[in-house]
Amino acid sequence: AKKCLQRRGEDRPTMKEMSIELEGLRKVTGISSSSQHEQDEKADHYSVPINSYEITPNSVSSCIMHPTYNPS
């Protein structure tokens, strides 16, 4: 996870590299990707209306979420 926080994009791992690393960790811990997916689906999530927030780029490395105006 620390590798993903590098400021320079060249220093961060690609999604494919992270996927390979996570799959290796799952094999070590004995969790298959299908059982992990089932556990993720059972997780408690808060429902948020899709159009309730708008993501606006603030800089190259971060975003700010602003509430959108919904007259209805």
Coordinates of N, CA and C in Angstrom, one line a residue, residues 54-66:
E54 N -20.6 15.6 -6.6 CA -19.9 15.8 -7.9 C -18.4 15.8 -7.5
I55 N -17.6 15.0 -8.2 CA -16.1 15.0 -8.0 C -15.5 16.0 -8.9
T56 N -14.8 16.9 -8.3 CA -14.1 18.0 -9.0 C -12.6 17.9 -8.8
P57 N -11.8 17.8 -9.9 CA -10.3 17.7 -9.7 C -9.8 19.0 -9.0
N58 N -9.1 18.8 -7.9 CA -8.5 20.0 -7.2 C -7.0 20.1 -7.7
S59 N -6.4 19.0 -7.9 CA -5.0 19.0 -8.3 C -4.7 17.7 -8.9
V60 N -3.5 17.4 -9.3 CA -3.1 16.2 -10.0 C -3.3 15.0 -9.0
S61 N -3.1 15.2 -7.7 CA -3.1 14.1 -6.8 C -4.3 14.0 -5.9
S62 N -5.3 14.9 -6.0 CA -6.4 14.8 -5.1 C -7.7 15.4 -5.7
C63 N -8.8 15.0 -5.1 CA -10.1 15.5 -5.6 C -10.9 16.0 -4.4
I64 N -11.8 16.9 -4.6 CA -12.7 17.4 -3.6 C -14.1 17.0 -4.0
M65 N -15.0 16.5 -3.1 CA -16.3 16.2 -3.4 C -17.2 17.4 -3.0
H66 N -18.0 17.9 -3.9 CA -19.0 19.0 -3.6 C -20.4 18.5 -3.7

